[in-house]
mmCIF file of C-alpha atoms and ligand atoms in Angstrom:
data_model
loop_
_atom_site.group_PDB
_atom_site.id
_atom_site.type_symbol
_atom_site.label_atom_id
_atom_site.label_comp_id
_atom_site.label_asym_id
_atom_site.label_seq_id
_atom_site.Cartn_x
_atom_site.Cartn_y
_atom_site.Cartn_z
ATOM 1 C CA UNK A 1 0.046 0.011 -0.009
ATOM 2 C CA UNK A 2 2.697 2.460 0.995
ATOM 3 C CA UNK A 3 4.397 1.703 -2.385
ATOM 4 C CA UNK A 4 1.231 2.545 -4.241
ATOM 5 C CA UNK A 5 0.842 5.871 -2.447
ATOM 6 C CA UNK A 6 4.467 6.744 -3.128
ATOM 7 C CA UNK A 7 4.000 5.830 -6.831
ATOM 8 C CA UNK A 8 0.847 7.935 -6.941
ATOM 9 C CA UNK A 9 2.512 10.860 -5.446
ATOM 10 C CA UNK A 10 5.495 10.483 -7.800
ATOM 11 C CA UNK A 11 3.052 10.352 -10.711
ATOM 12 C CA UNK A 12 1.244 13.490 -9.531
ATOM 13 C CA UNK A 13 4.497 15.285 -9.193
ATOM 14 C CA UNK A 14 5.658 14.364 -12.700
ATOM 15 C CA UNK A 15 2.245 15.240 -14.129
ATOM 16 C CA UNK A 16 2.152 18.644 -12.433
ATOM 17 C CA UNK A 17 5.552 19.314 -13.885
ATOM 18 C CA UNK A 18 4.160 18.756 -17.323
ATOM 19 C CA UNK A 19 1.176 20.891 -16.637
ATOM 20 C CA UNK A 20 3.182 23.805 -15.327
ATOM 21 C CA UNK A 21 5.390 23.760 -18.382
ATOM 22 C CA UNK A 22 2.410 23.402 -20.810
ATOM 23 C CA UNK A 23 0.614 26.221 -19.236
ATOM 24 C CA UNK A 24 3.355 28.674 -19.327
ATOM 25 C CA UNK A 25 4.831 27.263 -22.537
ATOM 26 C CA UNK A 26 8.300 28.615 -22.031
ATOM 27 C CA UNK A 27 11.466 26.716 -21.413
ATOM 28 C CA UNK A 28 14.280 28.487 -19.733
ATOM 29 C CA UNK A 29 17.677 27.820 -21.237
ATOM 30 C CA UNK A 30 20.762 28.766 -19.288
ATOM 31 C CA UNK A 31 24.035 29.334 -20.985
ATOM 32 C CA UNK A 32 27.042 31.689 -21.093
ATOM 33 C CA UNK A 33 26.438 33.953 -24.124
ATOM 34 C CA UNK A 34 30.143 34.663 -24.822
ATOM 35 C CA UNK A 35 30.981 31.529 -26.736
ATOM 36 C CA UNK A 36 30.644 32.115 -30.549
ATOM 37 C CA UNK A 37 29.443 30.441 -32.665
ATOM 38 C CA UNK A 38 27.526 28.401 -30.116
ATOM 39 C CA UNK A 39 26.084 31.314 -28.247
ATOM 40 C CA UNK A 40 26.649 35.019 -28.768
ATOM 41 C CA UNK A 41 24.790 38.311 -29.200
ATOM 42 C CA UNK A 42 23.721 38.726 -32.765
ATOM 43 C CA UNK A 43 21.620 41.285 -34.560
ATOM 44 C CA UNK A 44 19.598 43.532 -32.278
ATOM 45 C CA UNK A 45 21.546 42.120 -29.375
ATOM 46 C CA UNK A 46 19.521 38.983 -29.446
ATOM 47 C CA UNK A 47 21.246 35.829 -28.212
ATOM 48 C CA UNK A 48 21.802 33.409 -31.080
ATOM 49 C CA UNK A 49 24.185 30.689 -32.214
ATOM 50 C CA UNK A 50 24.266 26.949 -32.820
ATOM 51 C CA UNK A 51 22.999 25.875 -29.375
ATOM 52 C CA UNK A 52 20.255 28.465 -29.132
ATOM 53 C CA UNK A 53 18.985 27.837 -32.690
ATOM 54 C CA UNK A 54 18.942 24.029 -32.177
ATOM 55 C CA UNK A 55 17.128 24.577 -28.817
ATOM 56 C CA UNK A 56 14.654 26.811 -30.476
ATOM 57 C CA UNK A 57 14.017 24.362 -33.222
ATOM 58 C CA UNK A 58 13.377 21.515 -30.825
ATOM 59 C CA UNK A 59 11.124 23.644 -28.696
ATOM 60 C CA UNK A 60 9.152 24.913 -31.772
ATOM 61 C CA UNK A 61 8.534 21.221 -32.665
ATOM 62 C CA UNK A 62 7.071 20.615 -29.233
ATOM 63 C CA UNK A 63 5.125 23.888 -29.106
ATOM 64 C CA UNK A 64 7.364 25.686 -26.507
ATOM 65 C CA UNK A 65 9.052 29.027 -26.495
ATOM 66 C CA UNK A 66 12.663 29.489 -25.330
ATOM 67 C CA UNK A 67 13.894 32.095 -22.927
ATOM 68 C CA UNK A 68 17.674 32.432 -22.867
ATOM 69 C CA UNK A 69 19.206 33.267 -19.460
ATOM 70 C CA UNK A 70 22.821 34.438 -19.744
ATOM 71 C CA UNK A 71 24.852 33.250 -16.702
ATOM 72 C CA UNK A 72 28.366 32.208 -15.861
ATOM 73 C CA UNK A 73 29.294 28.733 -17.317
ATOM 74 C CA UNK A 74 30.215 27.524 -13.830
ATOM 75 C CA UNK A 75 26.570 28.178 -12.765
ATOM 76 C CA UNK A 76 24.912 26.237 -15.613
ATOM 77 C CA UNK A 77 25.094 22.740 -14.144
ATOM 78 C CA UNK A 78 24.155 23.870 -10.575
ATOM 79 C CA UNK A 79 21.286 25.901 -12.086
ATOM 80 C CA UNK A 80 19.863 22.942 -14.007
ATOM 81 C CA UNK A 81 20.378 20.491 -11.141
ATOM 82 C CA UNK A 82 18.445 22.706 -8.696
ATOM 83 C CA UNK A 83 15.551 23.107 -11.226
ATOM 84 C CA UNK A 84 16.166 26.911 -11.446
ATOM 85 C CA UNK A 85 16.428 26.501 -15.314
ATOM 86 C CA UNK A 86 14.844 23.930 -17.494
ATOM 87 C CA UNK A 87 18.044 23.042 -19.312
ATOM 88 C CA UNK A 88 21.470 24.180 -20.418
ATOM 89 C CA UNK A 89 22.756 24.363 -23.986
ATOM 90 C CA UNK A 90 26.254 25.755 -23.708
ATOM 91 C CA UNK A 91 28.636 23.945 -25.984
ATOM 92 C CA UNK A 92 28.738 21.676 -22.991
ATOM 93 C CA UNK A 93 31.088 18.629 -23.048
ATOM 94 C CA UNK A 94 29.703 15.271 -21.843
ATOM 95 C CA UNK A 95 31.836 14.021 -19.074
ATOM 96 C CA UNK A 96 31.431 11.210 -16.554
ATOM 97 C CA UNK A 97 31.746 13.631 -13.623
ATOM 98 C CA UNK A 98 28.842 15.787 -15.083
ATOM 99 C CA UNK A 99 26.845 12.621 -15.713
ATOM 100 C CA UNK A 100 26.595 12.199 -12.024
ATOM 101 C CA UNK A 101 24.933 15.563 -11.708
ATOM 102 C CA UNK A 102 22.756 15.947 -14.763
ATOM 103 C CA UNK A 103 21.440 13.859 -17.705
ATOM 104 C CA UNK A 104 22.570 14.587 -21.207
ATOM 105 C CA UNK A 105 20.667 14.547 -24.502
ATOM 106 C CA UNK A 106 22.044 12.815 -27.642
ATOM 107 C CA UNK A 107 25.222 14.683 -28.687
ATOM 108 C CA UNK A 108 24.831 17.070 -31.582
ATOM 109 C CA UNK A 109 28.354 18.360 -32.076
ATOM 110 C CA UNK A 110 32.054 17.611 -31.538
ATOM 111 C CA UNK A 111 34.353 19.970 -29.682
ATOM 112 C CA UNK A 112 38.117 20.161 -29.601
ATOM 113 C CA UNK A 113 40.053 21.731 -26.830
ATOM 114 C CA UNK A 114 42.574 24.035 -28.571
ATOM 115 C CA UNK A 115 45.534 26.033 -27.479
ATOM 116 C CA UNK A 116 45.747 29.750 -28.409
ATOM 117 C CA UNK A 117 49.192 31.482 -28.189
ATOM 118 C CA UNK A 118 50.624 34.711 -29.396
ATOM 119 C CA UNK A 119 51.334 34.698 -33.102
ATOM 120 C CA UNK A 120 55.072 34.936 -32.667
ATOM 121 C CA UNK A 121 55.311 32.071 -30.243
ATOM 122 C CA UNK A 122 57.775 29.429 -31.240
ATOM 123 C CA UNK A 123 56.154 26.705 -29.083
ATOM 124 C CA UNK A 124 54.139 23.883 -30.562
ATOM 125 C CA UNK A 125 52.655 22.461 -27.309
ATOM 126 C CA UNK A 126 52.117 23.318 -23.656
ATOM 127 C CA UNK A 127 54.754 20.789 -22.630
ATOM 128 C CA UNK A 128 57.404 22.790 -24.712
ATOM 129 C CA UNK A 129 56.541 25.912 -22.750
ATOM 130 C CA UNK A 130 56.980 24.022 -19.474
ATOM 131 C CA UNK A 131 60.308 22.683 -20.707
ATOM 132 C CA UNK A 132 61.606 26.056 -21.831
ATOM 133 C CA UNK A 133 60.522 28.173 -18.776
ATOM 134 C CA UNK A 134 60.194 25.559 -15.961
ATOM 135 C CA UNK A 135 56.517 26.343 -15.731
ATOM 136 C CA UNK A 136 53.530 27.652 -17.698
ATOM 137 C CA UNK A 137 50.648 30.034 -17.024
ATOM 138 C CA UNK A 138 47.472 28.856 -18.599
ATOM 139 C CA UNK A 139 44.212 30.860 -19.060
ATOM 140 C CA UNK A 140 40.934 29.115 -19.133
ATOM 141 C CA UNK A 141 37.173 29.679 -18.764
ATOM 142 C CA UNK A 142 36.263 28.683 -15.136
ATOM 143 C CA UNK A 143 34.727 25.156 -14.699
ATOM 144 C CA UNK A 144 35.082 24.225 -18.394
ATOM 145 C CA UNK A 145 36.870 21.047 -19.425
ATOM 146 C CA UNK A 146 39.830 23.158 -20.520
ATOM 147 C CA UNK A 147 40.007 24.202 -16.812
ATOM 148 C CA UNK A 148 39.708 20.677 -15.503
ATOM 149 C CA UNK A 149 42.181 19.034 -17.837
ATOM 150 C CA UNK A 150 44.876 21.696 -17.495
ATOM 151 C CA UNK A 151 44.420 21.729 -13.815
ATOM 152 C CA UNK A 152 45.050 17.966 -13.694
ATOM 153 C CA UNK A 153 47.871 17.915 -16.229
ATOM 154 C CA UNK A 154 49.796 21.045 -15.197
ATOM 155 C CA UNK A 155 48.658 22.626 -11.879
ATOM 156 C CA UNK A 156 48.297 19.422 -9.924
ATOM 157 C CA UNK A 157 51.602 18.188 -11.402
ATOM 158 C CA UNK A 158 53.451 21.336 -10.265
ATOM 159 C CA UNK A 159 54.146 22.409 -13.837
ATOM 160 C CA UNK A 160 52.347 25.666 -13.834
ATOM 161 C CA UNK A 161 49.268 27.643 -12.835
ATOM 162 C CA UNK A 162 45.790 27.868 -14.274
ATOM 163 C CA UNK A 163 44.056 31.276 -14.278
ATOM 164 C CA UNK A 164 40.332 30.987 -14.378
ATOM 165 C CA UNK A 165 38.216 33.670 -16.121
ATOM 166 C CA UNK A 166 34.432 33.947 -16.089
ATOM 167 C CA UNK A 167 34.382 33.825 -19.938
ATOM 168 C CA UNK A 168 36.510 33.008 -22.857
ATOM 169 C CA UNK A 169 36.898 36.579 -24.080
ATOM 170 C CA UNK A 170 38.414 37.573 -20.746
ATOM 171 C CA UNK A 171 40.876 34.726 -20.894
ATOM 172 C CA UNK A 172 41.887 35.860 -24.338
ATOM 173 C CA UNK A 173 42.277 39.492 -23.135
ATOM 174 C CA UNK A 174 44.572 38.137 -20.456
ATOM 175 C CA UNK A 175 46.754 36.377 -23.138
ATOM 176 C CA UNK A 176 46.843 39.579 -25.165
ATOM 177 C CA UNK A 177 47.936 41.490 -22.051
ATOM 178 C CA UNK A 178 50.724 38.958 -21.432
ATOM 179 C CA UNK A 179 49.282 37.721 -18.169
ATOM 180 C CA UNK A 180 49.131 34.052 -19.344
ATOM 181 C CA UNK A 181 51.203 32.124 -21.955
ATOM 182 C CA UNK A 182 48.356 30.431 -23.566
ATOM 183 C CA UNK A 183 44.555 29.928 -23.458
ATOM 184 C CA UNK A 184 42.959 26.438 -23.647
ATOM 185 C CA UNK A 185 39.408 26.655 -25.017
ATOM 186 C CA UNK A 186 37.050 24.953 -27.469
ATOM 187 C CA UNK A 187 38.176 25.194 -31.156
ATOM 188 C CA UNK A 188 35.352 27.121 -32.745
ATOM 189 C CA UNK A 189 35.258 29.817 -30.064
ATOM 190 C CA UNK A 190 39.096 29.867 -30.337
ATOM 191 C CA UNK A 191 38.789 30.563 -34.097
ATOM 192 C CA UNK A 192 36.364 33.369 -33.475
ATOM 193 C CA UNK A 193 38.564 34.979 -30.826
ATOM 194 C CA UNK A 194 41.665 34.728 -33.015
ATOM 195 C CA UNK A 195 39.767 36.287 -35.942
ATOM 196 C CA UNK A 196 38.516 39.154 -33.654
ATOM 197 C CA UNK A 197 41.942 39.933 -32.151
ATOM 198 C CA UNK A 198 45.254 40.796 -33.732
ATOM 199 C CA UNK A 199 48.385 38.819 -32.966
ATOM 200 C CA UNK A 200 47.156 35.430 -32.015
ATOM 201 C CA UNK A 201 47.186 31.859 -33.466
ATOM 202 C CA UNK A 202 45.931 28.404 -32.597
ATOM 203 C CA UNK A 203 48.407 25.569 -32.230
ATOM 204 C CA UNK A 204 47.972 22.507 -34.538
ATOM 205 C CA UNK A 205 47.866 20.078 -31.690
ATOM 206 C CA UNK A 206 44.379 19.407 -30.321
ATOM 207 C CA UNK A 207 44.373 19.094 -26.467
ATOM 208 C CA UNK A 208 41.152 16.826 -26.286
ATOM 209 C CA UNK A 209 38.329 15.883 -28.496
ATOM 210 C CA UNK A 210 34.890 15.868 -26.917
ATOM 211 C CA UNK A 211 31.057 15.566 -27.534
ATOM 212 C CA UNK A 212 28.647 18.455 -26.840
ATOM 213 C CA UNK A 213 25.121 17.734 -25.479
ATOM 214 C CA UNK A 214 22.459 19.661 -23.710
ATOM 215 C CA UNK A 215 22.001 19.113 -19.939
ATOM 216 C CA UNK A 216 18.735 18.492 -18.050
ATOM 217 C CA UNK A 217 18.108 17.758 -14.304
ATOM 218 C CA UNK A 218 17.884 13.986 -13.661
ATOM 219 C CA UNK A 219 14.179 14.411 -12.731
ATOM 220 C CA UNK A 220 13.303 16.735 -15.555
ATOM 221 C CA UNK A 221 9.710 16.067 -16.716
ATOM 222 C CA UNK A 222 10.481 17.285 -20.272
ATOM 223 C CA UNK A 223 13.818 15.409 -20.921
ATOM 224 C CA UNK A 224 12.325 12.441 -22.772
ATOM 225 C CA UNK A 225 10.136 14.476 -25.133
ATOM 226 C CA UNK A 226 12.887 17.047 -25.723
ATOM 227 C CA UNK A 227 15.538 14.501 -26.467
ATOM 228 C CA UNK A 228 13.228 12.498 -28.769
ATOM 229 C CA UNK A 229 12.477 15.659 -30.746
ATOM 230 C CA UNK A 230 16.222 16.515 -30.885
ATOM 231 C CA UNK A 231 16.985 13.066 -32.124
ATOM 232 C CA UNK A 232 14.523 13.561 -34.958
ATOM 233 C CA UNK A 233 16.030 16.896 -35.845
ATOM 234 C CA UNK A 234 19.495 15.222 -35.904
ATOM 235 C CA UNK A 235 18.144 12.465 -38.140
ATOM 236 C CA UNK A 236 16.493 14.606 -40.659
ATOM 237 C CA UNK A 237 19.425 17.004 -41.116
ATOM 238 C CA UNK A 238 17.988 20.113 -39.394
ATOM 239 C CA UNK A 239 20.736 20.116 -36.773
ATOM 240 C CA UNK A 240 23.592 19.880 -39.348
ATOM 241 C CA UNK A 241 21.797 22.683 -41.363
ATOM 242 C CA UNK A 242 21.981 24.957 -38.329
ATOM 243 C CA UNK A 243 25.539 24.083 -37.598
ATOM 244 C CA UNK A 244 26.467 24.837 -41.211
ATOM 245 C CA UNK A 245 24.965 28.279 -41.150
ATOM 246 C CA UNK A 246 27.227 29.228 -38.167
ATOM 247 C CA UNK A 247 30.298 27.273 -39.252
ATOM 248 C CA UNK A 248 30.910 27.890 -42.980
ATOM 249 C CA UNK A 249 32.806 25.049 -44.719
ATOM 250 C CA UNK A 250 36.508 25.807 -44.945
HETATM 251 N N1 LIG B 1 33.012 22.571 -23.801
HETATM 252 C C1 LIG B 1 33.593 23.119 -22.640
HETATM 253 C C2 LIG B 1 32.897 22.484 -21.374
HETATM 254 O O1 LIG B 1 31.889 21.868 -21.464
HETATM 255 C C3 LIG B 1 33.266 24.630 -22.568
HETATM 256 C C4 LIG B 1 31.931 25.130 -22.693
HETATM 257 C C5 LIG B 1 31.764 26.594 -22.408
HETATM 258 N N2 LIG B 1 30.491 27.075 -22.813
HETATM 259 C C6 LIG B 1 30.042 28.377 -22.800
HETATM 260 N N3 LIG B 1 28.915 28.619 -23.225
HETATM 261 N N4 LIG B 1 30.756 29.323 -22.289
HETATM 262 O O2 LIG B 1 33.435 22.554 -20.269
#
């Protein structure tokens, strides 16, 4: 009997979640809108980019609107976990640690952690910088995989320090100001930052290759329908079409 009551309460909880969403019809998407071409401020200062347009396409298919909330990347997972936001689409890498905290949709893009250095740098890897100077100063965006990996590989190993900035643009400004020796960040934003600023280049060696997915709370009432609709838009080429409009073929 107790089991049945518990099940009934759980069912009511789930159904009421659906009802609330359906009534208000808007899904809140949290992200850090400083990560072109995945999220950035476009025409009329409206947030746009690969993640936002894919999320909007999925939402439109399901009859929802999307409200983009611009927060620090470090707050995205806690914000989703606590139910403050419906989901996060933030060029977010799927990792085992994050899977403990949130559930991920199917992956819709590949990311590469790249290394940005001053254009006149003679180094071809971070290890060469360590070798030449005894240590290295690395700039990253706080709580990203670039932060985690370089912390493990360099800071924890006593080979250097990791300076954590609230967004990628700030890390790149620190590189330009000479405060760090390199910046580790996802490849497409890296290309954007290098194009927007003089005197920078990206090293040929990829630091890590990863998958991007959107993150939902483990008890999210809309995860299943959202992921199913996303899977359809991946299968019918809509998602690739969106990616192609933001990343022109080289
Ligand atoms: N892919 C990296 C990660 O998941 C960086 C994502 C940063 N995203 C952003 N919108 N600023 O850790």
